[in-house]
Structure formats: C-alpha cells, structure tokens
Short mmCIF file of C-alpha atoms (C1' of nucleotides) in Angstrom, two decimals:
data_model
loop_
_atom_site.label_atom_id
_atom_site.label_comp_id
_atom_site.label_asym_id
_atom_site.label_seq_id
_atom_site.Cartn_x
_atom_site.Cartn_y
_atom_site.Cartn_z
CA VAL A 297 112.85 134.12 117.33
CA THR A 298 115.38 133.15 114.69
CA ASP A 299 114.21 130.39 112.39
CA LYS A 300 116.66 127.65 111.51
CA LYS A 301 115.61 125.31 108.75
CA VAL A 302 112.23 124.27 110.12
CA SER A 303 110.78 121.07 108.76
CA LYS A 304 107.14 120.73 107.87
CA ALA A 305 106.78 118.09 110.56
CA VAL A 306 107.78 120.59 113.22
CA ILE A 307 105.25 123.18 112.02
CA LYS A 308 102.49 120.62 112.11
CA ARG A 309 103.27 119.89 115.75
CA LEU A 310 103.14 123.52 116.87
CA PRO A 311 99.34 123.76 117.18
CA ARG A 312 99.41 120.76 119.49
CA TYR A 313 102.08 122.35 121.71
CA TYR A 314 100.02 125.50 121.71
CA ARG A 315 96.89 123.68 122.85
CA TYR A 316 98.69 121.89 125.65
CA LEU A 317 100.43 125.01 126.85
CA GLN A 318 97.10 126.79 126.98
CA THR A 319 95.73 124.08 129.25
CA ILE A 320 98.84 124.11 131.43
CA LYS A 321 98.71 127.87 131.65
CA ASN A 322 95.07 127.73 132.71
CA GLU A 323 96.03 125.29 135.44
CA GLY A 324 98.23 128.05 136.81
CA ILE A 325 101.51 126.28 136.15
CA VAL A 326 104.33 128.78 135.68
CA ARG A 327 107.25 126.70 134.52
CA ILE A 328 107.59 123.28 132.90
CA SER A 329 110.52 121.10 131.88
CA SER A 330 110.69 119.25 128.57
CA MET A 331 110.47 116.06 130.64
CA GLU A 332 107.21 116.98 132.33
CA LEU A 333 105.71 118.21 129.09
CA SER A 334 106.80 115.04 127.31
CA THR A 335 104.97 112.90 129.87
CA ARG A 336 101.78 114.91 129.42
CA MET A 337 101.90 114.98 125.65
CA ASN A 338 103.22 111.51 125.17
CA VAL A 339 106.17 112.50 123.03
CA THR A 340 109.90 112.41 123.83
CA ALA A 341 111.52 115.23 125.76
CA SER A 342 114.19 115.20 123.10
CA GLN A 343 111.70 115.98 120.39
CA ILE A 344 110.26 118.86 122.36
CA ARG A 345 113.68 120.44 122.90
CA GLN A 346 114.64 119.82 119.29
CA ASP A 347 111.40 121.32 118.00
CA LEU A 348 111.49 124.41 120.19
CA ASN A 349 115.09 125.06 119.31
CA CYS A 350 114.20 125.55 115.70
CA PHE A 351 112.93 128.94 116.73
CA GLY A 352 115.56 129.90 119.26
CA GLY A 353 116.27 129.23 122.92
CA PHE A 354 113.04 129.61 124.82
CA GLY A 355 114.27 127.60 127.78
CA GLN A 356 116.80 128.06 130.52
CA GLN A 357 119.17 125.39 131.74
CA GLY A 358 118.33 124.07 135.17
CA TYR A 359 114.92 125.73 135.06
CA GLY A 360 112.92 124.62 132.04
CA TYR A 361 110.45 126.73 130.09
CA ASN A 362 108.30 129.59 131.27
CA VAL A 363 104.82 128.49 130.29
CA GLU A 364 103.33 131.92 129.67
CA GLN A 365 106.31 133.02 127.63
CA LEU A 366 106.52 129.83 125.56
CA TYR A 367 102.79 129.95 124.90
CA ALA A 368 103.03 133.50 123.64
CA ALA A 369 106.10 132.69 121.52
CA ILE A 370 104.45 129.75 119.78
CA GLY A 371 101.32 131.82 119.26
CA GLU A 372 103.46 134.41 117.55
CA ILE A 373 105.17 131.82 115.34
CA LEU A 374 101.73 130.59 114.36
CA GLY A 375 100.69 134.13 113.54
CA LEU A 376 97.95 134.11 116.15
CA ASP A 377 98.87 137.58 117.34
CA LYS A 378 97.53 138.94 114.07
CA GLN A 379 94.03 139.60 112.78
CA TYR A 380 92.72 138.00 109.61
CA LYS A 381 89.78 139.03 107.49
CA THR A 382 87.86 135.98 106.46
CA VAL A 383 85.13 135.19 103.96
CA ILE A 384 82.93 132.13 103.68
CA ILE A 385 82.48 130.83 100.16
CA GLY A 386 79.45 128.58 100.31
CA ALA A 387 77.06 129.37 103.16
CA GLY A 388 75.45 125.95 103.46
CA ASN A 389 75.31 123.88 106.62
CA LEU A 390 79.03 123.47 107.02
CA GLY A 391 79.88 127.01 106.01
CA ARG A 392 77.39 128.40 108.51
CA ALA A 393 78.65 126.12 111.27
CA LEU A 394 82.22 127.23 110.67
CA ALA A 395 81.22 130.89 110.54
CA ASN A 396 79.67 130.52 113.97
CA TYR A 397 82.53 128.42 115.28
CA ALA A 398 83.36 129.84 118.67
CA GLY A 399 87.15 129.75 118.65
CA PHE A 400 87.10 131.51 115.35
CA GLU A 401 86.68 135.19 116.20
CA ARG A 402 88.54 134.67 119.45
CA ARG A 403 91.65 133.61 117.53
CA GLY A 404 91.67 136.66 115.32
CA PHE A 405 89.73 135.37 112.34
CA ASN A 406 87.07 137.96 111.64
CA LEU A 407 84.26 137.23 109.25
CA VAL A 408 83.87 140.09 106.80
CA GLY A 409 81.84 138.44 104.06
CA ALA A 410 79.87 135.41 102.94
CA PHE A 411 78.96 134.28 99.44
CA ASP A 412 76.70 131.67 97.94
CA VAL A 413 74.68 131.00 94.79
CA SER A 414 71.37 129.85 96.28
CA ASP A 415 68.47 132.32 96.32
CA ASP A 416 67.29 130.79 99.59
CA ILE A 417 70.51 131.74 101.32
CA ILE A 418 71.41 135.05 99.67
CA GLY A 419 70.23 137.94 101.78
CA THR A 420 70.18 135.98 105.05
CA MET A 421 72.48 137.04 107.87
CA LEU A 422 75.44 134.97 108.97
CA ASN A 423 77.33 135.97 112.07
CA GLY A 424 76.77 139.64 111.38
CA VAL A 425 77.29 139.71 107.64
CA GLU A 426 74.78 139.43 104.82
CA VAL A 427 75.22 136.55 102.41
CA MET A 428 75.78 137.81 98.85
CA HIS A 429 75.78 136.20 95.46
CA ILE A 430 79.21 134.89 94.49
CA ASP A 431 79.09 137.04 91.35
CA ARG A 432 79.47 140.07 93.57
CA ALA A 433 82.88 138.85 94.79
CA ASP A 434 84.72 140.80 92.07
CA GLU A 435 83.14 144.02 93.23
CA MET A 436 83.29 143.29 96.98
CA PHE A 437 86.78 141.86 97.44
CA PRO A 438 88.57 145.17 96.83
CA VAL A 439 86.38 146.66 99.55
CA LEU A 440 86.46 143.80 102.06
CA LYS A 441 90.12 142.93 101.45
CA PRO A 442 89.84 139.40 102.84
CA ASP A 443 92.95 137.39 103.74
CA ILE A 444 91.40 133.97 104.05
CA ALA A 445 88.59 132.19 102.23
CA ILE A 446 86.80 129.22 103.72
CA LEU A 447 85.76 127.04 100.85
CA THR A 448 82.62 125.02 101.56
CA ILE A 449 81.11 124.43 98.14
CA PRO A 450 80.48 121.37 95.98
CA GLN A 451 83.59 119.75 94.56
CA ARG A 452 82.78 120.54 90.92
CA TYR A 453 83.02 124.30 91.51
CA ALA A 454 86.12 124.12 93.65
CA ALA A 455 88.90 124.50 91.08
CA ALA A 456 87.34 127.42 89.21
CA THR A 457 86.41 129.19 92.43
CA ALA A 458 89.89 128.75 93.88
CA ALA A 459 91.37 130.25 90.73
CA LYS A 460 89.01 133.18 91.00
CA LEU A 461 89.86 133.73 94.67
CA ALA A 462 93.53 133.70 93.79
CA ARG A 463 92.95 136.28 91.08
CA LEU A 464 91.14 138.46 93.58
CA GLY A 465 94.18 138.38 95.86
CA ILE A 466 93.30 135.92 98.60
CA LYS A 467 96.27 134.78 100.71
CA GLY A 468 94.98 131.50 102.07
CA ILE A 469 92.21 129.01 101.40
CA TRP A 470 90.83 126.65 104.00
CA ASN A 471 89.58 123.93 101.71
CA PHE A 472 86.67 121.78 102.86
CA THR A 473 85.76 120.56 99.38
CA HIS A 474 86.60 117.10 98.14
CA ALA A 475 88.76 118.54 95.43
CA GLU A 476 92.53 118.79 95.65
CA LEU A 477 93.38 122.32 94.69
CA ASN A 478 96.77 122.79 93.14
CA ALA A 479 97.53 125.97 94.95
CA PRO A 480 97.80 129.00 92.71
CA GLU A 481 101.06 130.90 93.08
CA GLY A 482 101.16 132.91 96.29
CA VAL A 483 98.12 131.26 97.83
CA TYR A 484 98.46 128.79 100.67
CA VAL A 485 95.87 126.01 100.70
CA GLU A 486 95.14 124.18 103.92
CA ASP A 487 93.12 121.07 103.21
CA ALA A 488 90.52 119.88 105.66
CA HIS A 489 89.40 116.76 103.89
CA LEU A 490 86.85 115.61 106.42
CA SER A 491 86.06 112.45 104.51
CA ASP A 492 89.69 111.34 104.76
CA GLY A 493 89.36 111.24 108.53
CA LEU A 494 86.16 109.29 108.24
CA MET A 495 87.86 106.75 105.97
CA THR A 496 90.79 106.37 108.36
CA LEU A 497 88.29 105.86 111.16
CA SER A 498 86.39 103.18 109.28
CA HIS A 499 89.64 101.43 108.41
CA HIS A 500 90.71 101.22 112.02
CA ILE A 501 87.35 100.04 113.26
CA THR A 502 87.13 97.35 110.62
CA SER A 503 90.69 96.11 110.84
CA GLY A 504 90.47 96.14 114.64
CA LYS A 505 92.84 99.05 115.34
CA VAL B 12 94.72 91.21 100.25
CA THR B 13 97.46 90.07 102.61
CA ASP B 14 98.77 92.79 104.89
CA LYS B 15 102.49 93.06 105.37
CA LYS B 16 103.68 95.40 108.11
CA VAL B 17 101.81 98.51 107.05
CA SER B 18 103.10 101.80 108.42
CA LYS B 19 100.78 104.48 109.66
CA ALA B 20 102.05 106.78 106.90
CA VAL B 21 100.78 104.39 104.26
CA ILE B 22 97.31 104.14 105.84
CA LYS B 23 97.06 107.90 105.93
CA ARG B 24 97.74 108.07 102.19
CA LEU B 25 95.04 105.56 101.25
CA PRO B 26 92.11 107.99 101.35
CA ARG B 27 93.97 110.21 98.94
CA TYR B 28 94.57 107.34 96.51
CA TYR B 29 90.93 106.44 96.88
CA ARG B 30 89.79 109.95 96.00
CA TYR B 31 92.02 110.15 92.93
CA LEU B 32 91.00 106.74 91.69
CA GLN B 33 87.36 107.73 91.99
CA THR B 34 88.00 110.73 89.76
CA ILE B 35 89.99 108.68 87.27
CA LYS B 36 87.29 106.02 87.24
CA ASN B 37 84.67 108.66 86.56
CA GLU B 38 86.74 109.87 83.64
CA GLY B 39 86.28 106.42 82.19
CA ILE B 40 89.93 105.44 82.40
CA VAL B 41 90.30 101.68 82.70
CA ARG B 42 93.95 101.14 83.44
CA ILE B 43 96.72 103.32 84.85
CA SER B 44 100.43 102.88 85.48
CA SER B 45 102.16 103.97 88.67
CA MET B 46 103.96 106.52 86.52
CA GLU B 47 100.80 108.16 85.18
CA LEU B 48 99.23 108.16 88.62
CA SER B 49 102.37 109.66 90.14
CA THR B 50 102.24 112.56 87.69
CA ARG B 51 98.62 113.27 88.56
CA MET B 52 99.05 113.00 92.30
CA ASN B 53 102.45 114.60 92.49
CA VAL B 54 104.13 111.77 94.34
CA THR B 55 106.78 109.31 93.14
CA ALA B 56 105.82 106.23 91.20
CA SER B 57 108.07 104.32 93.55
CA GLN B 58 106.00 105.33 96.54
CA ILE B 59 102.77 104.30 94.86
CA ARG B 60 104.11 100.85 94.04
CA GLN B 61 105.62 100.49 97.50
CA ASP B 62 102.38 101.55 99.18
CA LEU B 63 100.10 99.33 97.14
CA ASN B 64 102.36 96.36 97.65
CA CYS B 65 101.76 96.45 101.36
CA PHE B 66 98.42 94.91 100.62
CA GLY B 67 99.41 92.51 97.86
CA GLY B 68 99.95 92.67 94.14
CA PHE B 69 97.18 94.68 92.59
CA GLY B 70 99.10 95.40 89.43
CA GLN B 71 100.34 93.48 86.49
CA GLN B 72 103.75 93.80 84.90
CA GLY B 73 103.68 95.47 81.54
CA TYR B 74 100.11 96.61 82.07
CA GLY B 75 99.72 98.67 85.22
CA TYR B 76 96.73 98.74 87.50
CA ASN B 77 93.08 98.18 86.69
CA VAL B 78 91.41 101.35 87.98
CA GLU B 79 88.05 99.83 88.89
CA GLN B 80 89.68 96.92 90.65
CA LEU B 81 92.21 99.00 92.55
CA TYR B 82 89.52 101.45 93.60
CA ALA B 83 87.40 98.63 94.98
CA ALA B 84 90.39 97.04 96.73
CA ILE B 85 91.39 100.24 98.49
CA GLY B 86 87.77 100.85 99.45
CA GLU B 87 87.74 97.44 101.04
CA ILE B 88 90.98 98.05 102.92
CA LEU B 89 89.44 101.26 104.21
CA GLY B 90 86.35 99.36 105.30
CA LEU B 91 84.12 101.36 102.98
CA ASP B 92 82.26 98.26 101.85
CA LYS B 93 80.71 98.05 105.32
CA GLN B 94 77.86 99.92 106.99
CA TYR B 95 78.36 101.86 110.20
CA LYS B 96 75.77 103.03 112.67
CA THR B 97 76.58 106.52 113.76
CA VAL B 98 75.43 108.86 116.51
CA ILE B 99 75.96 112.57 116.88
CA ILE B 100 76.92 113.68 120.37
CA GLY B 101 76.25 117.40 120.46
CA ALA B 102 73.69 118.57 117.92
CA GLY B 103 74.84 122.18 117.67
CA ASN B 104 75.82 123.93 114.44
CA LEU B 105 78.74 121.69 113.62
CA GLY B 106 77.02 118.49 114.69
CA ARG B 107 74.01 119.31 112.53
CA ALA B 108 76.18 120.20 109.57
CA LEU B 109 78.07 116.92 109.80
CA ALA B 110 74.85 114.93 110.19
CA ASN B 111 73.62 116.43 106.94
CA TYR B 112 76.99 116.05 105.24
CA ALA B 113 76.24 114.60 101.84
CA GLY B 114 79.02 112.06 101.47
CA PHE B 115 78.14 110.69 104.83
CA GLU B 116 75.25 108.32 104.18
CA ARG B 117 76.59 107.57 100.76
CA ARG B 118 79.75 106.11 102.24
CA GLY B 119 77.90 103.78 104.58
CA PHE B 120 77.72 105.93 107.69
CA ASN B 121 74.10 105.86 108.78
CA LEU B 122 72.83 108.20 111.44
CA VAL B 123 70.87 106.28 114.04
CA GLY B 124 70.82 108.75 116.91
CA ALA B 125 71.59 112.26 118.09
CA PHE B 126 72.09 113.54 121.62
CA ASP B 127 72.41 116.94 123.25
CA VAL B 128 71.75 118.66 126.56
CA SER B 129 70.00 121.83 125.39
CA ASP B 130 66.22 122.03 125.77
CA ASP B 131 66.08 124.10 122.58
CA ILE B 132 67.57 121.27 120.57
CA ILE B 133 66.13 118.17 122.24
CA GLY B 134 63.04 116.99 120.39
CA THR B 135 64.01 118.57 117.07
CA MET B 136 64.64 116.34 114.07
CA LEU B 137 68.06 115.86 112.56
CA ASN B 138 68.40 113.97 109.31
CA GLY B 139 65.56 111.65 110.23
CA VAL B 140 66.29 111.11 113.90
CA GLU B 141 64.97 112.91 116.96
CA VAL B 142 67.54 114.59 119.16
CA MET B 143 67.45 113.14 122.70
CA HIS B 144 68.92 114.19 126.01
CA ILE B 145 72.38 112.73 126.53
CA ASP B 146 71.17 111.10 129.77
CA ARG B 147 69.13 108.74 127.66
CA ALA B 148 72.29 107.34 126.03
CA ASP B 149 72.58 104.55 128.61
CA GLU B 150 69.12 103.36 127.76
CA MET B 151 69.32 103.93 124.00
CA PHE B 152 72.77 102.60 123.09
CA PRO B 153 71.85 98.95 123.67
CA VAL B 154 68.94 99.49 121.27
CA LEU B 155 70.70 101.62 118.65
CA LYS B 156 74.00 99.71 118.82
CA PRO B 157 76.05 102.53 117.28
CA ASP B 158 79.58 101.89 115.99
CA ILE B 159 80.78 105.46 115.69
CA ALA B 160 80.16 108.60 117.73
CA ILE B 161 80.75 112.05 116.30
CA LEU B 162 81.80 114.23 119.18
CA THR B 163 80.85 117.87 118.72
CA ILE B 164 80.51 119.18 122.27
CA PRO B 165 82.39 121.76 124.33
CA GLN B 166 85.90 120.74 125.37
CA ARG B 167 85.14 120.57 129.08
CA TYR B 168 82.69 117.69 128.65
CA ALA B 169 84.83 115.79 126.16
CA ALA B 170 86.84 113.50 128.44
CA ALA B 171 83.91 112.38 130.59
CA THR B 172 81.69 111.85 127.57
CA ALA B 173 84.34 109.85 125.73
CA ALA B 174 84.73 107.60 128.78
CA LYS B 175 80.98 107.12 128.87
CA LEU B 176 80.83 106.28 125.17
CA ALA B 177 83.60 103.74 125.65
CA ARG B 178 81.69 102.16 128.52
CA LEU B 179 78.62 101.92 126.32
CA GLY B 180 80.64 100.00 123.74
CA ILE B 181 81.39 102.51 120.99
CA LYS B 182 84.09 101.40 118.54
CA GLY B 183 85.24 104.72 117.17
CA ILE B 184 85.05 108.40 118.02
CA TRP B 185 85.40 111.18 115.48
CA ASN B 186 86.61 113.90 117.77
CA PHE B 187 85.85 117.52 116.85
CA THR B 188 86.40 118.88 120.36
CA HIS B 189 89.51 120.78 121.36
CA ALA B 190 90.37 118.12 123.89
CA GLU B 191 92.89 115.36 123.25
CA LEU B 192 91.18 112.18 124.29
CA ASN B 193 93.49 109.46 125.49
CA ALA B 194 91.66 106.70 123.74
CA PRO B 195 90.02 104.24 126.06
CA GLU B 196 91.02 100.61 125.45
CA GLY B 197 89.38 99.22 122.34
CA VAL B 198 88.17 102.57 121.05
CA TYR B 199 89.80 104.25 118.07
CA VAL B 200 89.83 108.04 118.20
CA GLU B 201 90.20 110.02 114.99
CA ASP B 202 90.96 113.63 115.78
CA ALA B 203 89.61 116.38 113.57
CA HIS B 204 91.15 119.34 115.33
CA LEU B 205 89.84 122.03 113.02
CA SER B 206 91.62 124.78 114.87
CA ASP B 207 94.97 123.11 114.18
CA GLY B 208 94.39 123.57 110.49
CA LEU B 209 93.45 127.16 111.04
CA MET B 210 96.67 127.76 113.00
CA THR B 211 98.78 126.16 110.30
CA LEU B 212 97.03 128.34 107.77
CA SER B 213 97.69 131.50 109.73
CA HIS B 214 101.32 130.52 110.17
CA HIS B 215 101.86 130.09 106.46
CA ILE B 216 100.12 133.31 105.55
CA THR B 217 102.07 135.32 108.08
CA SER B 218 105.48 133.80 107.44
CA GLY B 219 104.90 134.10 103.70
CA LYS B 220 104.50 130.39 102.85
"C1'" DT C 170 109.40 87.85 71.17
"C1'" DA C 171 110.10 92.73 72.61
"C1'" DG C 172 108.32 96.32 75.39
"C1'" DA C 173 106.32 97.85 79.38
"C1'" DT C 174 105.71 98.04 83.99
"C1'" DT C 175 105.33 95.81 88.18
"C1'" DG C 176 107.20 93.84 92.73
"C1'" DT C 177 111.01 94.10 95.57
"C1'" DT C 178 115.60 94.85 97.19
"C1'" DA C 179 119.18 98.25 98.11
"C1'" DA C 180 120.58 103.14 98.74
"C1'" DT C 181 119.40 107.53 100.34
"C1'" DC C 182 117.37 110.77 102.84
"C1'" DG C 183 115.09 112.89 106.71
"C1'" DA C 184 113.24 112.72 111.11
"C1'" DT C 185 113.45 110.99 115.75
"C1'" DT C 186 115.92 109.66 119.75
"C1'" DA C 187 119.92 109.35 122.76
"C1'" DA C 188 123.72 111.38 124.90
"C1'" DC C 189 126.24 114.83 126.98
"C1'" DA C 190 128.68 119.15 127.40
"C1'" DA C 191 127.24 123.87 128.39
"C1'" DT C 192 125.18 126.73 131.70
"C1'" DC C 193 121.63 128.63 134.56
"C1'" DT D 247 128.78 125.33 144.60
"C1'" DA D 248 125.81 121.30 143.29
"C1'" DG D 249 121.77 120.01 140.83
"C1'" DA D 250 118.85 120.44 137.15
"C1'" DT D 251 117.79 120.92 132.63
"C1'" DT D 252 118.60 123.01 128.37
"C1'" DG D 253 120.84 123.36 123.60
"C1'" DT D 254 123.10 120.68 120.39
"C1'" DT D 255 125.74 117.07 118.31
"C1'" DA D 256 125.89 112.18 117.18
"C1'" DA D 257 123.50 107.69 116.57
"C1'" DT D 258 119.47 105.36 115.29
"C1'" DC D 259 115.51 104.50 113.13
"C1'" DG D 260 112.00 104.66 109.63
"C1'" DA D 261 110.30 106.25 105.46
"C1'" DT D 262 111.16 107.56 100.75
"C1'" DT D 263 113.43 107.00 96.46
"C1'" DA D 264 116.21 104.61 93.04
"C1'" DA D 265 117.35 100.61 90.61
"C1'" DC D 266 116.58 96.45 88.41
"C1'" DA D 267 115.33 91.63 87.95
"C1'" DA D 268 110.92 89.23 87.33
"C1'" DT D 269 107.10 88.71 84.42
"C1'" DC D 270 102.99 89.85 82.00
#
DNA sequence: TAGATTGTTAATCGATTAACAATC
DNA sequence: TAGATTGTTAATCGATTAACAATC
C-alpha cells in the first residue's frame, strides 16, 4: 500500500467504493473487474483503475479485483481497522442521535464521554456514558484520551470550543455546527454542514433539477 | 438573475457564500469587495467574481457588492424564499433530531407529516405532528402534499421506500440512509451519507492529515 | 477626473477519460 | 497459448486562476 500523490478528490471517493464493495461482498461476489464495478457505480472504469492505483496494484491483469481483499485494503486506507475514542460535545437531540447511531460503534468509533451545559441533560446517560458539564473537560480529557470530538452545539460557542478541544489534544472534530472552524494546527476538521445539503436540495427542487 | 451554464461546482459553493454573507450582514457590513470576501473565505477573488457572474452582475465596478442585496439574491437562487412541505420517513433518533432541528422551520421547511413502522413510535407527537404508520402514506400524501421527504430508515427499506415516495409525487429526498438511491425520474436526491464523513475523518487522523 | 473594482476573456492547472502495452 | 483485464501513459476536458479592459 504505497501512496503516490493522492488527490483530495480520490480520498473523497474512497468511502463510496467502500460502501459498494461491502454490498458486493455481501452478495457473495468474489471477484470484480473495473468494468463491472463501473457499471454498478456509474463511474468510468478508467477512473476506478486510476483511483485504486494511487495506493498500489490491488488488481491482477486478466482477472480483475478480489472483492474481499480490495474491501479490506480500502478499509485500511480509511483507517477503519483502528479504534477511535470519541466524545460528544453537546448532547442535545442531534448529539444524542449521533451517539446512538448504529454504524458508529461497529466501525470502531467508541463513545467514551459526553458533555453539555444544560442542567436538564447533565447526569443523564447516553449510550453508556454519563453526560458531564463541559467545564469538566479539562479534568476528564487526560483520563478519557479521546481522539475525535463530535461537535453539536450552537454556532456561537463553536469557535471557542474548538480551540479548547485543540488545546486538550483532540485529533479530529466532526463539525455539525453552522460555524466554519479554521482548523487549529494538528486537528483535522470534517464539516457536516447539514443545512448546506438542505439548501442544495431546495435549489434543485425550485429550479427544476 | 439570468443563468448562464452553471456548473455543479458553483452550485455547491453557493450555500457557503450564503452562510458567510449572513455573518457579514449581521456584523452590519453594507458593502464588500470580492477581494475582502476572498480573504475571509479563503478562496480567490477571481473565483468569487466568476461564480457570482453565472447568475448576472450583482456587483458594481469601483464599489463591490451590496451585502444585503447579494445575500437576498443567493437566497433566491437557492430557493430559500419559498416554503416547502416536509415529511419525515423514519421517526427514530436521527429523524426526530432533524425534525426538531432549529434552522429547519426558519428556512422555510415546514414539517407536515411523520411516518414510521414501530408501534412504540406511532401515535407520538413530533414537532407538532402525529407519527403515523408508513402504510398510511398513500392515503395521506394527497392531503399533505409534501415536497420533500427526509429519509431516515434502515438501508434495506430505502430503495423500495424511495420508489414509493416517487410514485406519490415527492419532489426531493434528503437521503440519510446508507443506500445509494438511483433517483427516480423527476425526483432530486440529496445524499447526506454521514458515515462517509466519518470515514474521511478517520482516514485523515490515521494518515496524519 | 482618478481610483477602485467589477465582468469577462485568456492562460493555467488539475482531474477525468481514452488508449494501449504489459502481464496474468 | 489466447483472452481478459490491469497499470499507466497520453489526450481531453473542465474548472480555477490571472489579467485587463470596461465602467461605476
């Protein structure tokens, strides 16, 4: 698995390959050619071969790709063979839904903590952990050692909280707030701006696709 | 607001412009040049001018852009001046969280119905509407006339349900399931594959950004 | 009028697709 | 060996950036 120069566009396509390969694997298919896969996924076979080759030769001439093997390889590139300690920052509706999100634990994202500011929420249980006041983060982070923070708080607290998380040594932030966080050094921010999707949707409906 | 040939890349950037302009507007700034905006947003001024020009000349030479006006114009392009009737299909944790999502109503997305299959959930209230059994969709859709369906159900029911929604005349589907829906004719599908974001996040953490 | 900044065309860059030699 | 299909290079396409004339 030797990386060449891998463009951001390629990385963004990997989860999609991974999802399709999972389905194909579950159908009991053992091998697949770039051509077959391209038909299923509605992309060009050329792109598939080009993309996969960024990470080394997974295929075999005259045969194609071993589904199981390719699935595992992409999973590894995506870091899905690892375990991640995760905390929820903001245990409101969305935070709670994400904490209970099924695919979450299964994919190696283990909830180790949850924080909020509301008295109504603090002390309640969330997927096996007790929700604490955010002020206890400083004391708890060295114990919990979380890798990833899921940020589901109001926009106005986002920037300061992100800075604090960075200071406490978080590696990645999954950002569900409206704010754009300019990622602190060493922290990767993955934005999940739900409202952007909603706007794109409304645009397409209104303009008639 | 005359559309030239507008690329998909441009459309996808509009929500981001919209968000920034909202912030700038709230700061009380009246006019802004492409240069100032480019510094804030960390894109090139050239791209901003190019993008905005797809929809006609919003700016003025020697002056820049009127923030209020540009904000309103982009909102209109995104169809945010309209109202949309929305139904939740799958009133589990995520569905309920989205239904209660603050920015939702505010942006013109009005919940008019919610459907599920679980006896525990049917009959409960969700943001002002009573959750019904999905089998009642056929009877209720002609009454409710929803524009958008938010799909938060298990993957295995996704394809069949999407087909049903299309048959009942839905215009757009906000897809939170793992499944890739090949959009039925006349229906726009906006995918919100949350797990993709999580995979990208894990990749970046593991490979060290 | 002079200065500023857009709208727009041309140049560059990157990403996608096509083609084919290598090889299983 | 012959057929199939990859890995990889070259050609094309589209999107981004630079430049500048138009104009407020």
